[in-house]
């Protein structure tokens, strides 16, 4: 293992729409106001569904190419994910995430009695704690992630929560319950982000898709496709700041994760032109 590689923590707040993030993530917006974070709008790929977008986020490939075009397609990915690329580079990987992430990058079908805790240096996700109920508390999930970080010191830690999405489906994306779930996640980030930054980690906080007022996603409406991307630590220098309200393509995030880790993206990943990156972002 090469200890000189940077550390990256990626937090995916499932179902978080862009406008809700800017309105209710008070701690994250405080960091943005103070210049400690940068927030970009991201336009999700289609279909704006969870499993297809997990694949987009981690492989940088569209559904038409990777074949993960619906939530019911439960098979291992055929693409090279950030987990694969990091492990191949000798980096340690870990994930506290929904079990669909395990099915995409470690093994499918997921077996709840045996696959919840996984530790195998030969798998793309070397250390994993996976949950399989949408109401699994985000507080427990963040605790799972912090256990993995402290116990295994991963270079790449992927943290994927579900309570915002769960509240949106049950009560709608403009409901008090949805708002409360977003605010609760912000409080958890306020506890952990300072620790990660103090350790020199680069941190990305984003979402897979948004949520309609009626509790749906999968389509083309802005509330279903517009999601945030917060860049913290050295990651905030990775993209040039003058993008304004122009939305970034979600396909950018996988190569951006690779850039943050100091590893080469896969040949299938589509990068923005070099001019879109800040000059200081080219250094590990």
C-alpha positions as protocol buffer text, in pm:
chain_id: "A"
residue {
  index: 1
  type: UNK
  ca { x: 0 y: 0 z: 0 }
}
residue {
  index: 2
  type: UNK
  ca { x: 118 y: 353 z: -77 }
}
residue {
  index: 3
  type: UNK
  ca { x: 50 y: 582 z: 220 }
}
residue {
  index: 4
  type: UNK
  ca { x: 128 y: 894 z: 16 }
}
residue {
  index: 5
  type: UNK
  ca { x: -200 y: 880 z: -177 }
}
residue {
  index: 6
  type: UNK
  ca { x: -464 y: 1132 z: -64 }
}
residue {
  index: 7
  type: UNK
  ca { x: -772 y: 1016 z: 126 }
}
residue {
  index: 8
  type: UNK
  ca { x: -1120 y: 1072 z: -16 }
}
residue {
  index: 9
  type: UNK
  ca { x: -1457 y: 1047 z: 157 }
}
residue {
  index: 10
  type: UNK
  ca { x: -1761 y: 1050 z: -73 }
}
residue {
  index: 11
  type: UNK
  ca { x: -2102 y: 1096 z: 92 }
}
residue {
  index: 12
  type: UNK
  ca { x: -2411 y: 1022 z: -118 }
}
residue {
  index: 13
  type: UNK
  ca { x: -2732 y: 1149 z: 46 }
}
residue {
  index: 14
  type: UNK
  ca { x: -2980 y: 943 z: -153 }
}
residue {
  index: 15
  type: UNK
  ca { x: -3279 y: 1137 z: -286 }
}
residue {
  index: 16
  type: UNK
  ca { x: -3152 y: 1486 z: -195 }
}
residue {
  index: 17
  type: UNK
  ca { x: -3269 y: 1750 z: -440 }
}
residue {
  index: 18
  type: UNK
  ca { x: -3057 y: 2057 z: -507 }
}
residue {
  index: 19
  type: UNK
  ca { x: -3300 y: 2318 z: -376 }
}
residue {
  index: 20
  type: UNK
  ca { x: -3351 y: 2127 z: -51 }
}
residue {
  index: 21
  type: UNK
  ca { x: -2976 y: 2102 z: 1 }
}
residue {
  index: 22
  type: UNK
  ca { x: -2925 y: 2476 z: -44 }
}
residue {
  index: 23
  type: UNK
  ca { x: -3220 y: 2552 z: 184 }
}
residue {
  index: 24
  type: UNK
  ca { x: -3182 y: 2298 z: 468 }
}
residue {
  index: 25
  type: UNK
  ca { x: -2815 y: 2192 z: 488 }
}
residue {
  index: 26
  type: UNK
  ca { x: -2727 y: 2479 z: 719 }
}
residue {
  index: 27
  type: UNK
  ca { x: -2387 y: 2346 z: 824 }
}
residue {
  index: 28
  type: UNK
  ca { x: -2279 y: 2267 z: 469 }
}
residue {
  index: 29
  type: UNK
  ca { x: -2398 y: 2610 z: 352 }
}
residue {
  index: 30
  type: UNK
  ca { x: -2208 y: 2769 z: 642 }
}
residue {
  index: 31
  type: UNK
  ca { x: -1890 y: 2608 z: 509 }
}
residue {
  index: 32
  type: UNK
  ca { x: -1973 y: 2741 z: 163 }
}
residue {
  index: 33
  type: UNK
  ca { x: -2026 y: 3093 z: 301 }
}
residue {
  index: 34
  type: UNK
  ca { x: -1693 y: 3072 z: 482 }
}
residue {
  index: 35
  type: UNK
  ca { x: -1508 y: 2957 z: 172 }
}
residue {
  index: 36
  type: UNK
  ca { x: -1441 y: 2614 z: 323 }
}
residue {
  index: 37
  type: UNK
  ca { x: -1668 y: 2440 z: 72 }
}
residue {
  index: 38
  type: UNK
  ca { x: -1782 y: 2493 z: -286 }
}
residue {
  index: 39
  type: UNK
  ca { x: -2126 y: 2381 z: -402 }
}
residue {
  index: 40
  type: UNK
  ca { x: -2206 y: 2302 z: -765 }
}
residue {
  index: 41
  type: UNK
  ca { x: -2536 y: 2200 z: -918 }
}
residue {
  index: 42
  type: UNK
  ca { x: -2527 y: 1858 z: -1088 }
}
residue {
  index: 43
  type: UNK
  ca { x: -2774 y: 1729 z: -1347 }
}
residue {
  index: 44
  type: UNK
  ca { x: -2828 y: 1359 z: -1294 }
}
residue {
  index: 45
  type: UNK
  ca { x: -2829 y: 1109 z: -1575 }
}
residue {
  index: 46
  type: UNK
  ca { x: -3145 y: 935 z: -1691 }
}
residue {
  index: 47
  type: UNK
  ca { x: -3329 y: 740 z: -1580 }
}
residue {
  index: 48
  type: UNK
  ca { x: -3311 y: 928 z: -1249 }
}
residue {
  index: 49
  type: UNK
  ca { x: -3336 y: 604 z: -1052 }
}
residue {
  index: 50
  type: UNK
  ca { x: -3114 y: 479 z: -772 }
}
residue {
  index: 51
  type: UNK
  ca { x: -2936 y: 169 z: -900 }
}
residue {
  index: 52
  type: UNK
  ca { x: -2865 y: 316 z: -1244 }
}
residue {
  index: 53
  type: UNK
  ca { x: -2726 y: 630 z: -1082 }
}
residue {
  index: 54
  type: UNK
  ca { x: -2509 y: 438 z: -836 }
}
residue {
  index: 55
  type: UNK
  ca { x: -2347 y: 291 z: -1146 }
}
residue {
  index: 56
  type: UNK
  ca { x: -2317 y: 636 z: -1305 }
}
residue {
  index: 57
  type: UNK
  ca { x: -2157 y: 786 z: -994 }
}
residue {
  index: 58
  type: UNK
  ca { x: -1900 y: 512 z: -959 }
}
residue {
  index: 59
  type: UNK
  ca { x: -1820 y: 420 z: -1320 }
}
residue {
  index: 60
  type: UNK
  ca { x: -1882 y: 744 z: -1510 }
}
residue {
  index: 61
  type: UNK
  ca { x: -2077 y: 560 z: -1779 }
}
residue {
  index: 62
  type: UNK
  ca { x: -2439 y: 613 z: -1895 }
}
residue {
  index: 63
  type: UNK
  ca { x: -2708 y: 347 z: -1866 }
}
residue {
  index: 64
  type: UNK
  ca { x: -2714 y: 296 z: -2244 }
}
residue {
  index: 65
  type: UNK
  ca { x: -2353 y: 180 z: -2217 }
}
residue {
  index: 66
  type: UNK
  ca { x: -2340 y: -1 z: -1882 }
}
residue {
  index: 67
  type: UNK
  ca { x: -2681 y: -172 z: -1905 }
}
residue {
  index: 68
  type: UNK
  ca { x: -2791 y: -85 z: -1549 }
}
residue {
  index: 69
  type: UNK
  ca { x: -3105 y: 87 z: -1677 }
}
residue {
  index: 70
  type: UNK
  ca { x: -3358 y: 8 z: -1400 }
}
residue {
  index: 71
  type: UNK
  ca { x: -3366 y: -69 z: -1029 }
}
residue {
  index: 72
  type: UNK
  ca { x: -3460 y: -433 z: -1084 }
}
residue {
  index: 73
  type: UNK
  ca { x: -3145 y: -513 z: -1283 }
}
residue {
  index: 74
  type: UNK
  ca { x: -2952 y: -678 z: -1001 }
}
residue {
  index: 75
  type: UNK
  ca { x: -2620 y: -800 z: -1136 }
}
residue {
  index: 76
  type: UNK
  ca { x: -2253 y: -709 z: -1097 }
}
residue {
  index: 77
  type: UNK
  ca { x: -2131 y: -413 z: -1295 }
}
residue {
  index: 78
  type: UNK
  ca { x: -1940 y: -482 z: -1616 }
}
residue {
  index: 79
  type: UNK
  ca { x: -1755 y: -151 z: -1592 }
}
residue {
  index: 80
  type: UNK
  ca { x: -1442 y: -44 z: -1404 }
}
residue {
  index: 81
  type: UNK
  ca { x: -1563 y: 145 z: -1099 }
}
residue {
  index: 82
  type: UNK
  ca { x: -1368 y: 382 z: -876 }
}
residue {
  index: 83
  type: UNK
  ca { x: -1348 y: 91 z: -630 }
}
residue {
  index: 84
  type: UNK
  ca { x: -1181 y: -129 z: -894 }
}
residue {
  index: 85
  type: UNK
  ca { x: -939 y: 143 z: -1000 }
}
residue {
  index: 86
  type: UNK
  ca { x: -843 y: 234 z: -644 }
}
residue {
  index: 87
  type: UNK
  ca { x: -788 y: -128 z: -542 }
}
residue {
  index: 88
  type: UNK
  ca { x: -581 y: -193 z: -856 }
}
residue {
  index: 89
  type: UNK
  ca { x: -362 y: 106 z: -762 }
}
residue {
  index: 90
  type: UNK
  ca { x: -293 y: -50 z: -421 }
}
residue {
  index: 91
  type: UNK
  ca { x: -530 y: 175 z: -228 }
}
residue {
  index: 92
  type: UNK
  ca { x: -758 y: 58 z: 50 }
}
residue {
  index: 93
  type: UNK
  ca { x: -1133 y: 85 z: -18 }
}
residue {
  index: 94
  type: UNK
  ca { x: -1438 y: 79 z: 208 }
}
residue {
  index: 95
  type: UNK
  ca { x: -1811 y: 144 z: 187 }
}
residue {
  index: 96
  type: UNK
  ca { x: -2097 y: 189 z: 429 }
}
residue {
  index: 97
  type: UNK
  ca { x: -2383 y: 170 z: 185 }
}
residue {
  index: 98
  type: UNK
  ca { x: -2711 y: 22 z: 66 }
}
residue {
  index: 99
  type: UNK
  ca { x: -2682 y: -340 z: -42 }
}
residue {
  index: 100
  type: UNK
  ca { x: -2728 y: -253 z: -410 }
}
residue {
  index: 101
  type: UNK
  ca { x: -2375 y: -107 z: -401 }
}
residue {
  index: 102
  type: UNK
  ca { x: -2246 y: -446 z: -287 }
}
residue {
  index: 103
  type: UNK
  ca { x: -2440 y: -617 z: -566 }
}
residue {
  index: 104
  type: UNK
  ca { x: -2287 y: -387 z: -826 }
}
residue {
  index: 105
  type: UNK
  ca { x: -1924 y: -414 z: -719 }
}
residue {
  index: 106
  type: UNK
  ca { x: -1873 y: -718 z: -494 }
}
residue {
  index: 107
  type: UNK
  ca { x: -2132 y: -993 z: -551 }
}
residue {
  index: 108
  type: UNK
  ca { x: -2496 y: -1049 z: -647 }
}
residue {
  index: 109
  type: UNK
  ca { x: -2743 y: -1145 z: -524 }
}
residue {
  index: 110
  type: UNK
  ca { x: -2690 y: -994 z: -179 }
}
residue {
  index: 111
  type: UNK
  ca { x: -2738 y: -1239 z: 108 }
}
residue {
  index: 112
  type: UNK
  ca { x: -2846 y: -1047 z: 421 }
}
residue {
  index: 113
  type: UNK
  ca { x: -2732 y: -1313 z: 667 }
}
residue {
  index: 114
  type: UNK
  ca { x: -2379 y: -1338 z: 528 }
}
residue {
  index: 115
  type: UNK
  ca { x: -2307 y: -1024 z: 324 }
}
residue {
  index: 116
  type: UNK
  ca { x: -2384 y: -741 z: 566 }
}
residue {
  index: 117
  type: UNK
  ca { x: -2021 y: -727 z: 685 }
}
residue {
  index: 118
  type: UNK
  ca { x: -1758 y: -794 z: 419 }
}
residue {
  index: 119
  type: UNK
  ca { x: -1379 y: -792 z: 450 }
}
residue {
  index: 120
  type: UNK
  ca { x: -1187 y: -924 z: 153 }
}
residue {
  index: 121
  type: UNK
  ca { x: -874 y: -759 z: 14 }
}
residue {
  index: 122
  type: UNK
  ca { x: -935 y: -923 z: -324 }
}
residue {
  index: 123
  type: UNK
  ca { x: -1271 y: -752 z: -380 }
}
residue {
  index: 124
  type: UNK
  ca { x: -1317 y: -401 z: -522 }
}
residue {
  index: 125
  type: UNK
  ca { x: -1488 y: -296 z: -196 }
}
residue {
  index: 126
  type: UNK
  ca { x: -1238 y: -444 z: 47 }
}
residue {
  index: 127
  type: UNK
  ca { x: -1422 y: -347 z: 365 }
}
residue {
  index: 128
  type: UNK
  ca { x: -1799 y: -304 z: 363 }
}
residue {
  index: 129
  type: UNK
  ca { x: -2095 y: -267 z: 595 }
}
residue {
  index: 130
  type: UNK
  ca { x: -2416 y: -290 z: 393 }
}
residue {
  index: 131
  type: UNK
  ca { x: -2777 y: -237 z: 499 }
}
residue {
  index: 132
  type: UNK
  ca { x: -3091 y: -368 z: 332 }
}
residue {
  index: 133
  type: UNK
  ca { x: -3382 y: -171 z: 484 }
}
residue {
  index: 134
  type: UNK
  ca { x: -3457 y: 176 z: 348 }
}
residue {
  index: 135
  type: UNK
  ca { x: -3537 y: 303 z: 698 }
}
residue {
  index: 136
  type: UNK
  ca { x: -3199 y: 191 z: 839 }
}
residue {
  index: 137
  type: UNK
  ca { x: -3110 y: 499 z: 1046 }
}
residue {
  index: 138
  type: UNK
  ca { x: -2866 y: 741 z: 890 }
}
residue {
  index: 139
  type: UNK
  ca { x: -2714 y: 784 z: 1237 }
}
residue {
  index: 140
  type: UNK
  ca { x: -2623 y: 415 z: 1239 }
}
residue {
  index: 141
  type: UNK
  ca { x: -2493 y: 435 z: 882 }
}
residue {
  index: 142
  type: UNK
  ca { x: -2257 y: 722 z: 963 }
}
residue {
  index: 143
  type: UNK
  ca { x: -2140 y: 528 z: 1269 }
}
residue {
  index: 144
  type: UNK
  ca { x: -2074 y: 228 z: 1041 }
}
residue {
  index: 145
  type: UNK
  ca { x: -1871 y: 451 z: 811 }
}
residue {
  index: 146
  type: UNK
  ca { x: -1667 y: 599 z: 1092 }
}
residue {
  index: 147
  type: UNK
  ca { x: -1594 y: 250 z: 1225 }
}
residue {
  index: 148
  type: UNK
  ca { x: -1462 y: 150 z: 883 }
}
residue {
  index: 149
  type: UNK
  ca { x: -1249 y: 463 z: 864 }
}
residue {
  index: 150
  type: UNK
  ca { x: -1095 y: 417 z: 1207 }
}
residue {
  index: 151
  type: UNK
  ca { x: -1047 y: 40 z: 1181 }
}
residue {
  index: 152
  type: UNK
  ca { x: -918 y: 11 z: 823 }
}
residue {
  index: 153
  type: UNK
  ca { x: -790 y: 359 z: 727 }
}
residue {
  index: 154
  type: UNK
  ca { x: -924 y: 346 z: 370 }
}
residue {
  index: 155
  type: UNK
  ca { x: -798 y: 579 z: 102 }
}
residue {
  index: 156
  type: UNK
  ca { x: -1147 y: 572 z: -53 }
}
residue {
  index: 157
  type: UNK
  ca { x: -1447 y: 568 z: 182 }
}
residue {
  index: 158
  type: UNK
  ca { x: -1795 y: 568 z: 26 }
}
residue {
  index: 159
  type: UNK
  ca { x: -2084 y: 661 z: 257 }
}
residue {
  index: 160
  type: UNK
  ca { x: -2438 y: 619 z: 125 }
}
residue {
  index: 161
  type: UNK
  ca { x: -2746 y: 711 z: 332 }
}
residue {
  index: 162
  type: UNK
  ca { x: -3113 y: 636 z: 260 }
}
residue {
  index: 163
  type: UNK
  ca { x: -3339 y: 822 z: 506 }
}
residue {
  index: 164
  type: UNK
  ca { x: -3392 y: 1131 z: 288 }
}
residue {
  index: 165
  type: UNK
  ca { x: -3504 y: 915 z: -3 }
}
residue {
  index: 166
  type: UNK
  ca { x: -3721 y: 703 z: 228 }
}
residue {
  index: 167
  type: UNK
  ca { x: -3897 y: 1011 z: 368 }
}
residue {
  index: 168
  type: UNK
  ca { x: -3946 y: 1149 z: 18 }
}
residue {
  index: 169
  type: UNK
  ca { x: -4114 y: 834 z: -107 }
}
residue {
  index: 170
  type: UNK
  ca { x: -4340 y: 811 z: 197 }
}
residue {
  index: 171
  type: UNK
  ca { x: -4436 y: 1177 z: 233 }
}
residue {
  index: 172
  type: UNK
  ca { x: -4319 y: 1366 z: -79 }
}
residue {
  index: 173
  type: UNK
  ca { x: -4018 y: 1579 z: -164 }
}
residue {
  index: 174
  type: UNK
  ca { x: -4174 y: 1898 z: -26 }
}
residue {
  index: 175
  type: UNK
  ca { x: -4308 y: 1750 z: 299 }
}
residue {
  index: 176
  type: UNK
  ca { x: -4207 y: 1836 z: 657 }
}
residue {
  index: 177
  type: UNK
  ca { x: -4079 y: 1480 z: 697 }
}
residue {
  index: 178
  type: UNK
  ca { x: -3849 y: 1513 z: 395 }
}
residue {
  index: 179
  type: UNK
  ca { x: -3721 y: 1846 z: 525 }
}
residue {
  index: 180
  type: UNK
  ca { x: -3657 y: 1692 z: 868 }
}
residue {
  index: 181
  type: UNK
  ca { x: -3454 y: 1409 z: 715 }
}
residue {
  index: 182
  type: UNK
  ca { x: -3236 y: 1659 z: 526 }
}
residue {
  index: 183
  type: UNK
  ca { x: -3182 y: 1866 z: 839 }
}
residue {
  index: 184
  type: UNK
  ca { x: -3094 y: 1556 z: 1039 }
}
residue {
  index: 185
  type: UNK
  ca { x: -2831 y: 1453 z: 783 }
}
residue {
  index: 186
  type: UNK
  ca { x: -2681 y: 1801 z: 804 }
}
residue {
  index: 187
  type: UNK
  ca { x: -2636 y: 1760 z: 1178 }
}
residue {
  index: 188
  type: UNK
  ca { x: -2456 y: 1430 z: 1128 }
}
residue {
  index: 189
  type: UNK
  ca { x: -2226 y: 1587 z: 871 }
}
residue {
  index: 190
  type: UNK
  ca { x: -2152 y: 1865 z: 1119 }
}
residue {
  index: 191
  type: UNK
  ca { x: -2017 y: 1601 z: 1359 }
}
residue {
  index: 192
  type: UNK
  ca { x: -1802 y: 1412 z: 1108 }
}
residue {
  index: 193
  type: UNK
  ca { x: -1688 y: 1652 z: 837 }
}
residue {
  index: 194
  type: UNK
  ca { x: -1460 y: 1852 z: 1072 }
}
residue {
  index: 195
  type: UNK
  ca { x: -1289 y: 1530 z: 1179 }
}
residue {
  index: 196
  type: UNK
  ca { x: -1236 y: 1422 z: 818 }
}
residue {
  index: 197
  type: UNK
  ca { x: -1101 y: 1762 z: 718 }
}
residue {
  index: 198
  type: UNK
  ca { x: -869 y: 1776 z: 1019 }
}
residue {
  index: 199
  type: UNK
  ca { x: -716 y: 1450 z: 896 }
}
residue {
  index: 200
  type: UNK
  ca { x: -653 y: 1603 z: 554 }
}
residue {
  index: 201
  type: UNK
  ca { x: -926 y: 1410 z: 372 }
}
residue {
  index: 202
  type: UNK
  ca { x: -1079 y: 1539 z: 55 }
}
residue {
  index: 203
  type: UNK
  ca { x: -1459 y: 1526 z: 91 }
}
residue {
  index: 204
  type: UNK
  ca { x: -1738 y: 1515 z: -170 }
}
residue {
  index: 205
  type: UNK
  ca { x: -2103 y: 1532 z: -65 }
}
residue {
  index: 206
  type: UNK
  ca { x: -2362 y: 1471 z: -336 }
}
residue {
  index: 207
  type: UNK
  ca { x: -2677 y: 1277 z: -425 }
}
residue {
  index: 208
  type: UNK
  ca { x: -2789 y: 1032 z: -689 }
}
residue {
  index: 209
  type: UNK
  ca { x: -3124 y: 1195 z: -776 }
}
residue {
  index: 210
  type: UNK
  ca { x: -3384 y: 1433 z: -641 }
}
residue {
  index: 211
  type: UNK
  ca { x: -3748 y: 1383 z: -546 }
}
residue {
  index: 212
  type: UNK
  ca { x: -4081 y: 1513 z: -678 }
}
residue {
  index: 213
  type: UNK
  ca { x: -4348 y: 1666 z: -457 }
}
residue {
  index: 214
  type: UNK
  ca { x: -4549 y: 1346 z: -500 }
}
residue {
  index: 215
  type: UNK
  ca { x: -4259 y: 1129 z: -383 }
}
residue {
  index: 216
  type: UNK
  ca { x: -4133 y: 1005 z: -718 }
}
residue {
  index: 217
  type: UNK
  ca { x: -3817 y: 1013 z: -927 }
}
residue {
  index: 218
  type: UNK
  ca { x: -3698 y: 852 z: -1247 }
}
residue {
  index: 219
  type: UNK
  ca { x: -3812 y: 1116 z: -1494 }
}
residue {
  index: 220
  type: UNK
  ca { x: -3683 y: 1437 z: -1644 }
}
residue {
  index: 221
  type: UNK
  ca { x: -3820 y: 1710 z: -1414 }
}
residue {
  index: 222
  type: UNK
  ca { x: -3567 y: 1941 z: -1253 }
}
residue {
  index: 223
  type: UNK
  ca { x: -3670 y: 1842 z: -901 }
}
residue {
  index: 224
  type: UNK
  ca { x: -3591 y: 1480 z: -991 }
}
residue {
  index: 225
  type: UNK
  ca { x: -3259 y: 1551 z: -1167 }
}
residue {
  index: 226
  type: UNK
  ca { x: -3095 y: 1851 z: -997 }
}
residue {
  index: 227
  type: UNK
  ca { x: -2868 y: 1749 z: -708 }
}
residue {
  index: 228
  type: UNK
  ca { x: -2586 y: 1920 z: -516 }
}
residue {
  index: 229
  type: UNK
  ca { x: -2213 y: 1855 z: -518 }
}
residue {
  index: 230
  type: UNK
  ca { x: -2021 y: 1998 z: -222 }
}
residue {
  index: 231
  type: UNK
  ca { x: -1641 y: 1991 z: -247 }
}
residue {
  index: 232
  type: UNK
  ca { x: -1447 y: 2024 z: 78 }
}
residue {
  index: 233
  type: UNK
  ca { x: -1081 y: 2020 z: 178 }
}
residue {
  index: 234
  type: UNK
  ca { x: -842 y: 2018 z: -115 }
}
residue {
  index: 235
  type: UNK
  ca { x: -1130 y: 1889 z: -330 }
}
residue {
  index: 236
  type: UNK
  ca { x: -1278 y: 2239 z: -341 }
}
residue {
  index: 237
  type: UNK
  ca { x: -989 y: 2344 z: -566 }
}
residue {
  index: 238
  type: UNK
  ca { x: -1046 y: 2062 z: -813 }
}
residue {
  index: 239
  type: UNK
  ca { x: -1294 y: 2250 z: -1035 }
}
residue {
  index: 240
  type: UNK
  ca { x: -1280 y: 2609 z: -1153 }
}
residue {
  index: 241
  type: UNK
  ca { x: -1523 y: 2828 z: -963 }
}
residue {
  index: 242
  type: UNK
  ca { x: -1679 y: 3029 z: -1245 }
}
residue {
  index: 243
  type: UNK
  ca { x: -1948 y: 2783 z: -1346 }
}
residue {
  index: 244
  type: UNK
  ca { x: -2231 y: 2985 z: -1190 }
}
residue {
  index: 245
  type: UNK
  ca { x: -2562 y: 2802 z: -1208 }
}
residue {
  index: 246
  type: UNK
  ca { x: -2463 y: 2587 z: -1505 }
}
residue {
  index: 247
  type: UNK
  ca { x: -2515 y: 2227 z: -1399 }
}
residue {
  index: 248
  type: UNK
  ca { x: -2228 y: 1982 z: -1411 }
}
residue {
  index: 249
  type: UNK
  ca { x: -2287 y: 1651 z: -1588 }
}
residue {
  index: 250
  type: UNK
  ca { x: -2316 y: 1367 z: -1338 }
}
residue {
  index: 251
  type: UNK
  ca { x: -2082 y: 1159 z: -1554 }
}
residue {
  index: 252
  type: UNK
  ca { x: -1804 y: 1389 z: -1433 }
}
residue {
  index: 253
  type: UNK
  ca { x: -1816 y: 1265 z: -1075 }
}
residue {
  index: 254
  type: UNK
  ca { x: -1640 y: 930 z: -1120 }
}
residue {
  index: 255
  type: UNK
  ca { x: -1336 y: 1081 z: -1295 }
}
residue {
  index: 256
  type: UNK
  ca { x: -1342 y: 1362 z: -1037 }
}
residue {
  index: 257
  type: UNK
  ca { x: -1321 y: 1099 z: -760 }
}
residue {
  index: 258
  type: UNK
  ca { x: -1024 y: 944 z: -941 }
}
residue {
  index: 259
  type: UNK
  ca { x: -860 y: 1285 z: -965 }
}
residue {
  index: 260
  type: UNK
  ca { x: -911 y: 1337 z: -592 }
}
residue {
  index: 261
  type: UNK
  ca { x: -751 y: 998 z: -523 }
}
residue {
  index: 262
  type: UNK
  ca { x: -455 y: 1066 z: -749 }
}
residue {
  index: 263
  type: UNK
  ca { x: -532 y: 773 z: -979 }
}
residue {
  index: 264
  type: UNK
  ca { x: -607 y: 752 z: -1350 }
}
residue {
  index: 265
  type: UNK
  ca { x: -973 y: 726 z: -1458 }
}
residue {
  index: 266
  type: UNK
  ca { x: -1088 y: 434 z: -1669 }
}
residue {
  index: 267
  type: UNK
  ca { x: -1086 y: 465 z: -2045 }
}
residue {
  index: 268
  type: UNK
  ca { x: -1468 y: 466 z: -2039 }
}
residue {
  index: 269
  type: UNK
  ca { x: -1493 y: 772 z: -1814 }
}
residue {
  index: 270
  type: UNK
  ca { x: -1561 y: 1104 z: -1985 }
}
residue {
  index: 271
  type: UNK
  ca { x: -1370 y: 1396 z: -1836 }
}
residue {
  index: 272
  type: UNK
  ca { x: -1437 y: 1765 z: -1877 }
}
residue {
  index: 273
  type: UNK
  ca { x: -1177 y: 1957 z: -2077 }
}
residue {
  index: 274
  type: UNK
  ca { x: -866 y: 2030 z: -1870 }
}
residue {
  index: 275
  type: UNK
  ca { x: -962 y: 2398 z: -1860 }
}
residue {
  index: 276
  type: UNK
  ca { x: -1256 y: 2309 z: -1636 }
}
residue {
  index: 277
  type: UNK
  ca { x: -1017 y: 2205 z: -1360 }
}
residue {
  index: 278
  type: UNK
  ca { x: -845 y: 2452 z: -1135 }
}
residue {
  index: 279
  type: UNK
  ca { x: -467 y: 2453 z: -1179 }
}
residue {
  index: 280
  type: UNK
  ca { x: -403 y: 2356 z: -815 }
}
residue {
  index: 281
  type: UNK
  ca { x: -639 y: 2061 z: -854 }
}
residue {
  index: 282
  type: UNK
  ca { x: -385 y: 1875 z: -1066 }
}
residue {
  index: 283
  type: UNK
  ca { x: -163 y: 1807 z: -764 }
}
residue {
  index: 284
  type: UNK
  ca { x: -218 y: 1519 z: -522 }
}
